[in-house]
PDB file of C-alpha atoms in Angstrom:
ATOM      1  CA  MET J1408     -21.859  -4.605   3.075  1.00 96.00           C
ATOM      2  CA  THR J1409     -19.442  -4.961   5.948  1.00 97.00           C
ATOM      3  CA  ILE J1410     -16.680  -2.223   6.186  1.00 98.00           C
ATOM      4  CA  TYR J1411     -13.718  -3.508   8.051  1.00 98.00           C
ATOM      5  CA  LYS J1412     -11.482  -0.627   7.460  1.00 97.00           C
ATOM      6  CA  LEU J1413     -11.109   2.393   5.049  1.00 97.00           C
ATOM      7  CA  PRO J1414      -7.717   3.775   4.287  1.00 96.00           C
ATOM      8  CA  GLN J1415      -7.138   7.328   5.466  1.00 93.00           C
ATOM      9  CA  ALA J1416      -5.466   8.142   2.172  1.00 95.00           C
ATOM     10  CA  LEU J1417      -7.168   5.848  -0.326  1.00 97.00           C
ATOM     11  CA  LYS J1418      -5.624   5.733  -3.852  1.00 98.00           C
ATOM     12  CA  ALA J1419      -6.501   2.272  -5.235  1.00 98.00           C
ATOM     13  CA  ILE J1420      -9.267  -0.420  -5.095  1.00 98.00           C
ATOM     14  CA  ILE J1421      -8.511  -4.014  -5.527  1.00 98.00           C
ATOM     15  CA  PHE J1422     -11.639  -5.893  -6.741  1.00 98.00           C
ATOM     16  CA  ASP J1423     -12.371  -9.637  -6.642  1.00 98.00           C
ATOM     17  CA  ILE J1424     -14.393 -10.504  -9.794  1.00 97.00           C
ATOM     18  CA  ASP J1425     -16.541 -13.567  -9.364  1.00 95.00           C
ATOM     19  CA  SER J1426     -19.693 -13.020  -7.213  1.00 95.00           C
ATOM     20  CA  THR J1427     -18.383  -9.580  -6.496  1.00 98.00           C
ATOM     21  CA  LEU J1428     -18.645  -7.676  -9.809  1.00 98.00           C
ATOM     22  CA  TYR J1429     -21.778  -9.812 -10.660  1.00 97.00           C
ATOM     23  CA  THR J1430     -24.232 -12.047  -9.008  1.00 97.00           C
ATOM     24  CA  ASN J1431     -25.176 -15.191 -10.828  1.00 96.00           C
ATOM     25  CA  ALA J1432     -25.587 -18.385  -8.852  1.00 93.00           C
ATOM     26  CA  SER J1433     -25.615 -20.630 -12.009  1.00 94.00           C
ATOM     27  CA  TYR J1434     -22.315 -19.313 -13.195  1.00 94.00           C
ATOM     28  CA  ALA J1435     -20.756 -19.441  -9.769  1.00 90.00           C
ATOM     29  CA  PHE J1436     -21.786 -23.198  -9.516  1.00 92.00           C
ATOM     30  CA  GLU J1437     -20.567 -23.958 -13.026  1.00 92.00           C
ATOM     31  CA  GLN J1438     -17.139 -22.411 -12.383  1.00 90.00           C
ATOM     32  CA  VAL J1439     -16.532 -24.861  -9.709  1.00 91.00           C
ATOM     33  CA  ASP J1440     -18.419 -27.807 -10.978  1.00 94.00           C
ATOM     34  CA  CYS J1441     -16.799 -27.855 -14.494  1.00 93.00           C
ATOM     35  CA  GLN J1442     -13.435 -28.367 -12.926  1.00 93.00           C
ATOM     36  CA  VAL J1443     -14.616 -30.971 -10.509  1.00 95.00           C
ATOM     37  CA  ARG J1444     -16.125 -32.891 -13.521  1.00 95.00           C
ATOM     38  CA  GLU J1445     -12.732 -32.696 -15.315  1.00 95.00           C
ATOM     39  CA  TYR J1446     -11.073 -33.889 -12.078  1.00 96.00           C
ATOM     40  CA  ALA J1447     -13.504 -36.830 -11.955  1.00 96.00           C
ATOM     41  CA  LYS J1448     -12.555 -37.861 -15.523  1.00 95.00           C
ATOM     42  CA  THR J1449      -8.852 -38.008 -14.566  1.00 94.00           C
ATOM     43  CA  LEU J1450      -9.631 -40.370 -11.675  1.00 94.00           C
ATOM     44  CA  GLY J1451     -12.351 -42.440 -13.642  1.00 96.00           C
ATOM     45  CA  ILE J1452     -14.912 -41.717 -10.975  1.00 97.00           C
ATOM     46  CA  THR J1453     -18.367 -40.084 -11.265  1.00 97.00           C
ATOM     47  CA  ALA J1454     -19.020 -36.448 -10.918  1.00 96.00           C
ATOM     48  CA  ASP J1455     -20.892 -36.979  -7.762  1.00 97.00           C
ATOM     49  CA  GLN J1456     -18.020 -38.848  -6.247  1.00 97.00           C
ATOM     50  CA  ALA J1457     -15.691 -36.045  -7.065  1.00 97.00           C
ATOM     51  CA  ARG J1458     -18.073 -33.390  -5.702  1.00 96.00           C
ATOM     52  CA  LYS J1459     -18.279 -35.321  -2.518  1.00 97.00           C
ATOM     53  CA  LYS J1460     -14.427 -35.559  -2.263  1.00 96.00           C
ATOM     54  CA  VAL J1461     -14.194 -31.796  -2.654  1.00 96.00           C
ATOM     55  CA  ALA J1462     -16.896 -31.067  -0.239  1.00 95.00           C
ATOM     56  CA  ASP J1463     -15.402 -33.376   2.315  1.00 97.00           C
ATOM     57  CA  TYR J1464     -11.972 -31.894   1.966  1.00 96.00           C
ATOM     58  CA  ARG J1465     -13.294 -28.335   2.361  1.00 94.00           C
ATOM     59  CA  LYS J1466     -15.331 -29.255   5.421  1.00 95.00           C
ATOM     60  CA  LYS J1467     -12.343 -30.858   7.016  1.00 96.00           C
ATOM     61  CA  PHE J1468     -10.113 -27.819   6.103  1.00 96.00           C
ATOM     62  CA  ALA J1469     -12.624 -25.478   7.835  1.00 94.00           C
ATOM     63  CA  GLN J1470     -12.667 -27.612  10.858  1.00 95.00           C
ATOM     64  CA  GLU J1471      -8.865 -27.586  11.160  1.00 95.00           C
ATOM     65  CA  HIS J1472      -8.460 -23.867  10.303  1.00 93.00           C
ATOM     66  CA  ASN J1473     -11.116 -22.173  12.599  1.00 91.00           C
ATOM     67  CA  GLY J1474     -13.724 -22.078   9.936  1.00 91.00           C
ATOM     68  CA  SER J1475     -11.643 -20.649   7.136  1.00 89.00           C
ATOM     69  CA  LYS J1476     -12.557 -21.495   3.521  1.00 87.00           C
ATOM     70  CA  VAL J1477     -10.083 -22.904   1.018  1.00 90.00           C
ATOM     71  CA  SER J1478     -10.230 -22.062  -2.654  1.00 89.00           C
ATOM     72  CA  LEU J1479     -10.958 -24.743  -5.268  1.00 90.00           C
ATOM     73  CA  GLY J1480      -7.479 -24.339  -6.787  1.00 89.00           C
ATOM     74  CA  ASN J1481      -5.896 -25.038  -3.450  1.00 92.00           C
ATOM     75  CA  THR J1482      -8.364 -27.970  -2.942  1.00 94.00           C
ATOM     76  CA  LEU J1483      -7.271 -29.551  -6.183  1.00 94.00           C
ATOM     77  CA  LEU J1484      -3.662 -28.787  -5.444  1.00 94.00           C
ATOM     78  CA  ALA J1485      -4.086 -30.803  -2.286  1.00 94.00           C
ATOM     79  CA  PHE J1486      -5.373 -33.639  -4.554  1.00 96.00           C
ATOM     80  CA  GLY J1487      -2.295 -33.549  -6.639  1.00 95.00           C
ATOM     81  CA  VAL J1488      -3.671 -31.330  -9.386  1.00 94.00           C
ATOM     82  CA  PRO J1489      -1.025 -28.666 -10.175  1.00 93.00           C
ATOM     83  CA  ILE J1490      -2.224 -24.932 -10.414  1.00 90.00           C
ATOM     84  CA  GLU J1491      -1.143 -25.134 -13.975  1.00 92.00           C
ATOM     85  CA  GLN J1492      -3.611 -27.704 -14.804  1.00 94.00           C
ATOM     86  CA  SER J1493      -6.377 -25.759 -13.069  1.00 90.00           C
ATOM     87  CA  VAL J1494      -5.468 -22.741 -15.198  1.00 89.00           C
ATOM     88  CA  GLU J1495      -5.830 -24.767 -18.317  1.00 93.00           C
ATOM     89  CA  TRP J1496      -9.191 -26.266 -17.331  1.00 94.00           C
ATOM     90  CA  ARG J1497     -10.523 -22.847 -16.479  1.00 90.00           C
ATOM     91  CA  LYS J1498      -9.378 -21.310 -19.833  1.00 92.00           C
ATOM     92  CA  SER J1499     -10.903 -24.014 -21.870  1.00 92.00           C
ATOM     93  CA  LEU J1500     -14.112 -24.592 -19.958  1.00 92.00           C
ATOM     94  CA  LEU J1501     -15.306 -21.115 -18.751  1.00 90.00           C
ATOM     95  CA  GLU J1502     -17.387 -19.107 -21.111  1.00 93.00           C
ATOM     96  CA  PRO J1503     -18.925 -16.154 -19.144  1.00 95.00           C
ATOM     97  CA  LYS J1504     -20.873 -14.633 -21.948  1.00 94.00           C
ATOM     98  CA  ASN J1505     -23.213 -17.602 -21.724  1.00 95.00           C
ATOM     99  CA  PHE J1506     -24.271 -16.491 -18.170  1.00 96.00           C
ATOM    100  CA  LEU J1507     -23.520 -12.812 -17.904  1.00 96.00           C
ATOM    101  CA  SER J1508     -24.579  -9.674 -19.631  1.00 97.00           C
ATOM    102  CA  TYR J1509     -24.046  -5.913 -19.886  1.00 98.00           C
ATOM    103  CA  ASP J1510     -24.559  -4.203 -16.531  1.00 98.00           C
ATOM    104  CA  GLN J1511     -25.198  -0.463 -16.782  1.00 98.00           C
ATOM    105  CA  LYS J1512     -25.293   0.049 -13.047  1.00 98.00           C
ATOM    106  CA  LEU J1513     -21.890  -1.338 -12.597  1.00 98.00           C
ATOM    107  CA  VAL J1514     -20.610   0.691 -15.436  1.00 98.00           C
ATOM    108  CA  ASP J1515     -21.940   3.790 -13.867  1.00 98.00           C
ATOM    109  CA  GLU J1516     -20.426   2.906 -10.504  1.00 98.00           C
ATOM    110  CA  LEU J1517     -17.099   2.136 -11.787  1.00 98.00           C
ATOM    111  CA  SER J1518     -17.182   5.324 -13.926  1.00 98.00           C
ATOM    112  CA  ILE J1519     -17.503   7.321 -10.652  1.00 98.00           C
ATOM    113  CA  LEU J1520     -14.761   5.333  -8.850  1.00 98.00           C
ATOM    114  CA  GLN J1521     -12.211   5.472 -11.710  1.00 97.00           C
ATOM    115  CA  LYS J1522     -12.235   9.303 -11.433  1.00 97.00           C
ATOM    116  CA  HIS J1523     -10.897   9.158  -7.837  1.00 97.00           C
ATOM    117  CA  PHE J1524      -8.977   5.836  -7.656  1.00 98.00           C
ATOM    118  CA  LYS J1525      -6.711   3.410  -9.524  1.00 98.00           C
ATOM    119  CA  LEU J1526      -8.665   0.093 -10.133  1.00 98.00           C
ATOM    120  CA  ILE J1527      -7.424  -3.358 -10.538  1.00 98.00           C
ATOM    121  CA  CYS J1528      -8.808  -6.991 -10.309  1.00 98.00           C
ATOM    122  CA  VAL J1529      -7.310  -9.868  -8.373  1.00 98.00           C
ATOM    123  CA  THR J1530      -9.012 -13.141  -9.147  1.00 96.00           C
ATOM    124  CA  ASN J1531      -8.467 -16.924  -8.629  1.00 93.00           C
ATOM    125  CA  ASN J1532      -9.387 -17.402 -12.336  1.00 92.00           C
ATOM    126  CA  PRO J1533      -6.794 -17.129 -15.107  1.00 93.00           C
ATOM    127  CA  ILE J1534      -6.551 -13.797 -16.901  1.00 95.00           C
ATOM    128  CA  LEU J1535      -8.390 -15.056 -20.149  1.00 95.00           C
ATOM    129  CA  PRO J1536     -11.705 -16.040 -18.451  1.00 93.00           C
ATOM    130  CA  ALA J1537     -11.371 -13.099 -16.110  1.00 96.00           C
ATOM    131  CA  ARG J1538     -11.087 -10.620 -19.128  1.00 97.00           C
ATOM    132  CA  LYS J1539     -13.968 -12.319 -20.804  1.00 95.00           C
ATOM    133  CA  THR J1540     -15.995 -11.785 -17.689  1.00 96.00           C
ATOM    134  CA  LEU J1541     -15.175  -8.069 -17.565  1.00 98.00           C
ATOM    135  CA  GLU J1542     -16.118  -7.762 -21.254  1.00 97.00           C
ATOM    136  CA  ALA J1543     -19.359  -9.580 -20.735  1.00 97.00           C
ATOM    137  CA  LEU J1544     -20.402  -7.159 -17.996  1.00 98.00           C
ATOM    138  CA  GLY J1545     -19.164  -4.115 -20.031  1.00 98.00           C
ATOM    139  CA  VAL J1546     -16.531  -3.022 -17.599  1.00 98.00           C
ATOM    140  CA  ASN J1547     -13.229  -4.197 -19.232  1.00 97.00           C
ATOM    141  CA  VAL J1548     -12.158  -0.755 -19.878  1.00 97.00           C
ATOM    142  CA  PHE J1549     -11.932   0.263 -16.265  1.00 98.00           C
ATOM    143  CA  PHE J1550      -9.465  -2.575 -15.451  1.00 98.00           C
ATOM    144  CA  PRO J1551      -6.209  -2.252 -17.577  1.00 96.00           C
ATOM    145  CA  GLU J1552      -4.529  -4.843 -15.344  1.00 96.00           C
ATOM    146  CA  ILE J1553      -5.820  -8.187 -13.908  1.00 98.00           C
ATOM    147  CA  VAL J1554      -3.780 -10.415 -11.581  1.00 98.00           C
ATOM    148  CA  GLY J1555      -4.947 -13.824 -12.286  1.00 96.00           C
ATOM    149  CA  LEU J1556      -4.324 -17.368 -11.285  1.00 93.00           C
ATOM    150  CA  ASP J1557      -1.797 -17.512 -14.076  1.00 94.00           C
ATOM    151  CA  THR J1558       0.020 -14.448 -13.046  1.00 96.00           C
ATOM    152  CA  CYS J1559       1.704 -15.810  -9.900  1.00 93.00           C
ATOM    153  CA  PHE J1560       0.327 -19.399 -10.142  1.00 92.00           C
ATOM    154  CA  LYS J1561      -0.897 -18.841  -6.545  1.00 92.00           C
ATOM    155  CA  SER J1562      -4.480 -18.883  -5.321  1.00 91.00           C
ATOM    156  CA  LYS J1563      -5.872 -16.462  -2.973  1.00 93.00           C
ATOM    157  CA  PRO J1564      -5.446 -15.962  -0.057  1.00 93.00           C
ATOM    158  CA  ALA J1565      -1.726 -16.273  -0.990  1.00 95.00           C
ATOM    159  CA  ILE J1566       0.210 -13.006  -0.512  1.00 97.00           C
ATOM    160  CA  GLU J1567       1.693 -12.922  -3.989  1.00 97.00           C
ATOM    161  CA  PRO J1568      -1.412 -11.871  -5.962  1.00 97.00           C
ATOM    162  CA  PHE J1569      -2.098  -9.045  -3.620  1.00 98.00           C
ATOM    163  CA  MET J1570       1.480  -7.831  -3.592  1.00 98.00           C
ATOM    164  CA  THR J1571       1.687  -8.080  -7.359  1.00 98.00           C
ATOM    165  CA  ALA J1572      -1.421  -5.872  -7.575  1.00 98.00           C
ATOM    166  CA  VAL J1573       0.149  -3.329  -5.286  1.00 98.00           C
ATOM    167  CA  LYS J1574       3.240  -3.181  -7.403  1.00 97.00           C
ATOM    168  CA  LEU J1575       1.257  -2.879 -10.622  1.00 97.00           C
ATOM    169  CA  LEU J1576      -0.666  -0.007  -8.998  1.00 97.00           C
ATOM    170  CA  GLY J1577       2.364   1.885  -7.781  1.00 97.00           C
ATOM    171  CA  VAL J1578       1.018   2.568  -4.432  1.00 97.00           C
ATOM    172  CA  LYS J1579       1.470   1.523  -0.768  1.00 97.00           C
ATOM    173  CA  CYS J1580      -0.478  -1.294   0.875  1.00 97.00           C
ATOM    174  CA  GLU J1581      -2.062   1.160   3.222  1.00 97.00           C
ATOM    175  CA  GLU J1582      -3.418   3.185   0.271  1.00 98.00           C
ATOM    176  CA  CYS J1583      -5.262   0.217  -1.170  1.00 98.00           C
ATOM    177  CA  LEU J1584      -8.913  -1.083  -0.504  1.00 98.00           C
ATOM    178  CA  ALA J1585      -9.682  -4.628  -1.056  1.00 98.00           C
ATOM    179  CA  ILE J1586     -13.146  -5.619  -1.981  1.00 98.00           C
ATOM    180  CA  GLY J1587     -14.679  -9.172  -2.312  1.00 98.00           C
ATOM    181  CA  ASP J1588     -17.395 -11.549  -1.490  1.00 97.00           C
ATOM    182  CA  ARG J1589     -15.418 -13.962   0.645  1.00 95.00           C
ATOM    183  CA  TYR J1590     -13.651 -12.765   3.746  1.00 96.00           C
ATOM    184  CA  ASP J1591     -11.122 -15.513   3.821  1.00 94.00           C
ATOM    185  CA  MET J1592     -10.141 -15.172   0.373  1.00 94.00           C
ATOM    186  CA  ASP J1593     -10.538 -11.473  -0.455  1.00 97.00           C
ATOM    187  CA  VAL J1594     -10.310  -9.459   2.673  1.00 98.00           C
ATOM    188  CA  ALA J1595      -8.512 -11.093   5.681  1.00 97.00           C
ATOM    189  CA  LEU J1596      -5.000 -11.035   4.275  1.00 97.00           C
ATOM    190  CA  PRO J1597      -5.270  -7.452   2.871  1.00 98.00           C
ATOM    191  CA  LEU J1598      -6.281  -6.323   6.260  1.00 98.00           C
ATOM    192  CA  GLU J1599      -3.114  -7.998   7.717  1.00 97.00           C
ATOM    193  CA  LEU J1600      -1.118  -6.199   5.070  1.00 97.00           C
ATOM    194  CA  GLY J1601      -2.360  -2.815   6.246  1.00 97.00           C
ATOM    195  CA  MET J1602      -4.931  -2.384   3.514  1.00 98.00           C
ATOM    196  CA  GLY J1603      -8.540  -1.541   3.894  1.00 98.00           C
ATOM    197  CA  GLY J1604     -11.224  -4.166   3.433  1.00 98.00           C
ATOM    198  CA  ILE J1605     -14.900  -4.394   2.512  1.00 98.00           C
ATOM    199  CA  LEU J1606     -16.928  -7.577   2.303  1.00 98.00           C
ATOM    200  CA  VAL J1607     -19.885  -7.465  -0.113  1.00 98.00           C
ATOM    201  CA  CYS J1608     -22.734  -9.960  -0.586  1.00 96.00           C
ATOM    202  CA  GLY J1609     -22.926  -9.317  -4.386  1.00 94.00           C
ATOM    203  CA  VAL J1610     -22.984  -6.649  -7.036  1.00 97.00           C
ATOM    204  CA  SER J1611     -25.965  -4.765  -5.555  1.00 97.00           C
ATOM    205  CA  GLU J1612     -23.745  -3.651  -2.791  1.00 98.00           C
ATOM    206  CA  VAL J1613     -20.955  -2.600  -5.217  1.00 98.00           C
ATOM    207  CA  TYR J1614     -23.314  -0.334  -6.932  1.00 97.00           C
ATOM    208  CA  GLN J1615     -23.545   1.750  -3.708  1.00 94.00           C
ATOM    209  CA  LEU J1616     -19.678   1.686  -3.098  1.00 97.00           C
ATOM    210  CA  HIS J1617     -19.000   5.282  -3.893  1.00 96.00           C
ATOM    211  CA  GLN J1618     -21.269   6.297  -1.063  1.00 95.00           C
ATOM    212  CA  SER J1619     -18.891   4.679   1.442  1.00 95.00           C
ATOM    213  CA  VAL J1620     -15.474   5.500  -0.013  1.00 95.00           C
ATOM    214  CA  LEU J1621     -15.883   9.069  -1.308  1.00 93.00           C
TER     215      LEU J1621
END
């Protein structure tokens, strides 16, 4: 866990979902690859050719942006695939319950945090698969609101998803803490907006979160 900043008057926590509230390499891969396979079908190329095209674009993007990463949604957008199409692919193709299961440790941790802070999720997945993910983990009740890809039709690290979350929470940016597994997507912009930021390597570090924020 890397703590970049903790707000002096913390009132709300903004969680990323995927590879933050769970750790599952197979599902993390499938979330990307199922869309890449669909993209390959639209071009009439092989899945391997599409995977290489995505990897090459991401490598070039990083080289041109000081090592920063680019989301799959924005990668596909650069290839001419509208965010709306990405949303539909994810809605139809992602089935979290095939990979994830109830997590008592996560339930216990969020139960503690909920007593002290407002909680919300901001994800680059649409709300439907995001909600299914929270349900599979057993933590849906802790997140009455989700800001998804189909909320703003903008992929993190765009400012719109984060500012929408702040509005829904009814707090100020400087009263929020953003937590995620990717610095470029989940933490960098929130820090610029005046929020706190914590980078985690997976859910095992989320289990210990209360020890750092309470």
